[in-house]
Coordinates of C-alpha atoms in Angstrom, one line a residue:
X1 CA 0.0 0.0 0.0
X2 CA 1.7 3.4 -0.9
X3 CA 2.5 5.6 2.2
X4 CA 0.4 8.4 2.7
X5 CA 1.9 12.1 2.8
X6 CA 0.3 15.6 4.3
X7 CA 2.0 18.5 2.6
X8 CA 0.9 21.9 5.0
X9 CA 3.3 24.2 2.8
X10 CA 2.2 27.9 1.9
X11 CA 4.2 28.3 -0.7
X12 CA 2.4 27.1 -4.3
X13 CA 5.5 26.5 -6.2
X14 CA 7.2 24.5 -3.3
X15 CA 4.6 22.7 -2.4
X16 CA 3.4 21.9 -6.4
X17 CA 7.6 20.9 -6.7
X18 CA 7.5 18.7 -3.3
X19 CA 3.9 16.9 -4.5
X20 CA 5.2 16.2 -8.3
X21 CA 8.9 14.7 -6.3
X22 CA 6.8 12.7 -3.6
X23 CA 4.3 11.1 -6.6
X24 CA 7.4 10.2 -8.7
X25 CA 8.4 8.2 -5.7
X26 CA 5.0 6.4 -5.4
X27 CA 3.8 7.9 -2.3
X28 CA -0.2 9.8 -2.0
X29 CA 0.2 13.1 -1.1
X30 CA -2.6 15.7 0.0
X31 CA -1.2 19.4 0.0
X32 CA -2.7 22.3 2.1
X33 CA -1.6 26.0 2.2
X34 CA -2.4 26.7 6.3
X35 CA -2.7 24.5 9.4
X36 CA -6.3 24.6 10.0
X37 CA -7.2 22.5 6.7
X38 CA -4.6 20.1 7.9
X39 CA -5.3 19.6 11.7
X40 CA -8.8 19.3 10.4
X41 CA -8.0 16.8 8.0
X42 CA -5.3 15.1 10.2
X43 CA -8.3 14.6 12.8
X44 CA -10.6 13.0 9.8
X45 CA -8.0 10.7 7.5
X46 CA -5.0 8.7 8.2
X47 CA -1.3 9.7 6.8
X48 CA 2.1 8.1 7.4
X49 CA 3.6 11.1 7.4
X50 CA 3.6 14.9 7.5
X51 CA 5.8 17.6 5.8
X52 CA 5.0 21.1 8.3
X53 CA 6.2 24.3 6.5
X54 CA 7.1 26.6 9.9
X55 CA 6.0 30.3 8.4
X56 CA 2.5 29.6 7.5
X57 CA -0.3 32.2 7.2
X58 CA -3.2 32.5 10.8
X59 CA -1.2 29.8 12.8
X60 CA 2.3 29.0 12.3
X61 CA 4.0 25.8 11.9
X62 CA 4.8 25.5 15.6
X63 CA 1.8 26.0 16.7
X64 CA 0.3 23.4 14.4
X65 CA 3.1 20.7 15.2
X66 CA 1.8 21.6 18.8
X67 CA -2.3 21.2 18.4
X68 CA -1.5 18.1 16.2
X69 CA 0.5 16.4 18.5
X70 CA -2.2 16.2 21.5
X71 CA -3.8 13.8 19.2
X72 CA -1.4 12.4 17.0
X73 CA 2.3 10.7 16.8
X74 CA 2.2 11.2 13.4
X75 CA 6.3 11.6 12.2
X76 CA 6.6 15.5 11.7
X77 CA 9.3 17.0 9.0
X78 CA 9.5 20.5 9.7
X79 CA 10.4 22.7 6.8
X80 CA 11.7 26.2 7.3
X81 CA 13.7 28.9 6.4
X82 CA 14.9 29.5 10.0
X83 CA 18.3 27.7 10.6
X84 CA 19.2 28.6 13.9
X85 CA 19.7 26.2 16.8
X86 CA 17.1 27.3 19.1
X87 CA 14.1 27.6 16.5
X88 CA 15.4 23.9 15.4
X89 CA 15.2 23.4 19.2
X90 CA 12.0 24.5 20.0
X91 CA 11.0 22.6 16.9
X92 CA 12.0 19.3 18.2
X93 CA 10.8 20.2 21.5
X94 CA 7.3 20.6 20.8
X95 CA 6.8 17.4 18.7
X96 CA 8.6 17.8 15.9
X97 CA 10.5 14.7 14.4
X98 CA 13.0 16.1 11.7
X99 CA 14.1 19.8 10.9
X100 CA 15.2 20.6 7.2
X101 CA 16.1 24.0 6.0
X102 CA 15.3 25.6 3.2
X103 CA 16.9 25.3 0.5
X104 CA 17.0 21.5 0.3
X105 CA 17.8 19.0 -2.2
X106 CA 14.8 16.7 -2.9
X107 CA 17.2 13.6 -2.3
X108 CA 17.7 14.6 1.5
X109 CA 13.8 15.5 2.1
X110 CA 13.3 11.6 0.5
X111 CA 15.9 10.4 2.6
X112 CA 14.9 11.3 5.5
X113 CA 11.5 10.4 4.8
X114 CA 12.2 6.7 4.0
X115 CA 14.2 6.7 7.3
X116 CA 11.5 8.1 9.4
X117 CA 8.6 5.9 8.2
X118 CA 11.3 2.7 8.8
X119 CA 11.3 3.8 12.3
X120 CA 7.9 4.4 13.2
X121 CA 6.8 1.0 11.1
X122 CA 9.6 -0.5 13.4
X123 CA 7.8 1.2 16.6
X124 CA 4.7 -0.8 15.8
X125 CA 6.5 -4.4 15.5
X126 CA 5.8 -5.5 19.4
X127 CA 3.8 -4.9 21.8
X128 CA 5.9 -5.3 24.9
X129 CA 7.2 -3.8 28.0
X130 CA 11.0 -2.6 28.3
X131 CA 12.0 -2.5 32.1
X132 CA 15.5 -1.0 33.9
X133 CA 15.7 -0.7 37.6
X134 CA 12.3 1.1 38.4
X135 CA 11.7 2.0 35.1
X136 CA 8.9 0.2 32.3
X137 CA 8.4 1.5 29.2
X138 CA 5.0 0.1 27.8
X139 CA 5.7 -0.3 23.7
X140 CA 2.2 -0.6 22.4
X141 CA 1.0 2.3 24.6
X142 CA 3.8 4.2 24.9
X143 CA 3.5 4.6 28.5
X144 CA 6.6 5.2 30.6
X145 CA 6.6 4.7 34.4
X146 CA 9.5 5.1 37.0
X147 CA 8.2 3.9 40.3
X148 CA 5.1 3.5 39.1
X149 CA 4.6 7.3 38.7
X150 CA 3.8 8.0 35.2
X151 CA 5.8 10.3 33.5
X152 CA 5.0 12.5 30.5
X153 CA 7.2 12.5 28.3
X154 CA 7.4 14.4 24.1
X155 CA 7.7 12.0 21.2
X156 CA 11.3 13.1 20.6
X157 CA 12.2 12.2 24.7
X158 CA 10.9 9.0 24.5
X159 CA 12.5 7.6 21.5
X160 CA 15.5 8.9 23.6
X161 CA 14.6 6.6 26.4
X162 CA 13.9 3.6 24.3
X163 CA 17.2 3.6 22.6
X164 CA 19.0 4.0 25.7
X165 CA 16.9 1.3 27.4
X166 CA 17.9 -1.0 24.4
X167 CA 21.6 -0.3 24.7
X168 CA 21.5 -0.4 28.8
X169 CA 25.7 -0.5 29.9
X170 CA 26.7 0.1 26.3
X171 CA 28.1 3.2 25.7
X172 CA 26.4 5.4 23.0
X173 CA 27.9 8.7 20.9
X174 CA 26.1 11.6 20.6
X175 CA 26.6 10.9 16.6
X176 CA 24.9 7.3 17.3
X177 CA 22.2 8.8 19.3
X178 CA 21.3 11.5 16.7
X179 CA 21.6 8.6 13.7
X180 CA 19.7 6.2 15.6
X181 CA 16.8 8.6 17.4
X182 CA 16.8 11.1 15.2
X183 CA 16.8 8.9 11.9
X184 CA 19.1 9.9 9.7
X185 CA 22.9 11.1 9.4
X186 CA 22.6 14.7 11.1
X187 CA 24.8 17.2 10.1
X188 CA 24.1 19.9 12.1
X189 CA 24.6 20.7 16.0
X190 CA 24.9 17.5 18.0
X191 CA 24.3 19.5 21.4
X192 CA 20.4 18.9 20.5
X193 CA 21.3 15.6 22.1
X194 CA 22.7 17.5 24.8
X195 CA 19.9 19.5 24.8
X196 CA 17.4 16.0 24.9
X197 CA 19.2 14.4 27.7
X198 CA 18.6 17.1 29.9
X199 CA 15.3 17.6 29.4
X200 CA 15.0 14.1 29.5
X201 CA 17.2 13.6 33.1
X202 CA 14.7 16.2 34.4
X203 CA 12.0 14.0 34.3
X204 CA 13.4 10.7 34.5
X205 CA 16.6 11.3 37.3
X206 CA 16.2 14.6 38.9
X207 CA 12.9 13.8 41.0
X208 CA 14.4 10.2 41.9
X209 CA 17.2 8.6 44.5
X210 CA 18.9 6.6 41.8
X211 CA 20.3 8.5 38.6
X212 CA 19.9 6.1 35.3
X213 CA 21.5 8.3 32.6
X214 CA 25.2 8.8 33.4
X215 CA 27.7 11.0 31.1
X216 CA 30.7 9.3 29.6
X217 CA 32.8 12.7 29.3
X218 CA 34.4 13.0 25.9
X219 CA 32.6 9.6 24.5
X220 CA 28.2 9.9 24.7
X221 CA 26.1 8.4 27.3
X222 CA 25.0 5.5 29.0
X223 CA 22.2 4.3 30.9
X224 CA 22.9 1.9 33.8
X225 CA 20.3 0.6 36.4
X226 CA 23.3 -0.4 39.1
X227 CA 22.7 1.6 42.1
X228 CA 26.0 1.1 42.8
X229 CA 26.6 3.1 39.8

């Protein structure tokens, strides 16, 4: 069955350019020009996927990445003209999946498209429970508990989590960690994973005894459940 694509892009010759590319590669694509038509529609029809132009007209990008995600985990590809760290940042932090900055070569938007729909068709292949110390991740629900206190976490934080639970006592680069969560060979500043773990230790380690996530200086990170550790 060919994947399904929302295009929210303002911009008629982009968006025409994107939809023609996308088509080529056997994928369905439904184009809008602002948010409201596509959180509508998103709340109506399925997709696999959504491409989320940032500088829309009535209500930006960000604020439709935010509306959409407190009913969907659809992947989001943010596309912009802003390239600095901290609208990337706030991108991410809101829901976002991806970040790619205008201008972009069609190969890299497909790229990281293939790669993102991989990962969330390889987030549906069990429904099980990943535990570490006090810890459980619920899979199929993706539910995490630490002391069996649930704890609310964004889409972009608990990929984080599940990839560290995966690799527990394996130490993991901040290059691995943004190819393996992220999806695809980033280029740009790898302090977003930084940035992740932080926001992730705040809600995972900070209110709790036993710290999990421990900093290998120079190397990544690793996540042991030893409280000797």
């Amino acid at each position: 069955m060919d994947k399904k694509i929302l295009l929210i892009e303002d911009d008629s010759q982009i968006a025409r350019f994107i939809e023609l590319e996308l088509e080529h590669e056997g994928y369905q694509v439904t184009k809008f020009d602002n948010g409201y038509d596509g959180i509508n529609i998103l709340k109506e029809k399925s997709f696999d996927l959504l491409l989320l132009d940032i500088m829309l007209p009535g209500l930006n990008g960000m604020e439709v990445c935010s509306q959409i995600r407190e009913f969907s985990d659809i992947p989001i590809i943010m596309l912009t003209a802003k390239s600095e760290l901290e609208d990337k940042v706030k991108g991410l932090d809101i829901g976002a999946d991806d970040y790619l900055t205008k201008p972009f070569e069609i190969e890299e938007l497909l790229a990281r498209i293939r790669a993102h729909l991989r990962r969330d068709e390889g987030n549906l292949e069990n429904e099980n429970i990943l535990k570490t110390a006090d810890v459980e991740v619920k899979l199929d629900a993706h539910i995490v508990k630490r002391a069996g206190e649930e704890i609310e976490l964004t889409k972009k934080e608990y990929d984080l989590l599940v990839y560290l639970i995966r690799n527990e006592g394996i130490v993991v680069s901040r290059d691995k960690l943004l190819n393996n969560v992220w999806g695809y060979d980033y280029t740009g500043e790898t302090n977003i994973v930084d940035v992740y773990i932080r926001y992730l230790r705040s809600k995972i380690d900070d209110p709790f005894s036993q710290k999990i996530i421990h900093t290998v200086r120079g190397v990544g990170y690793v996540l042991r459940s030893d409280k000797n550790v």
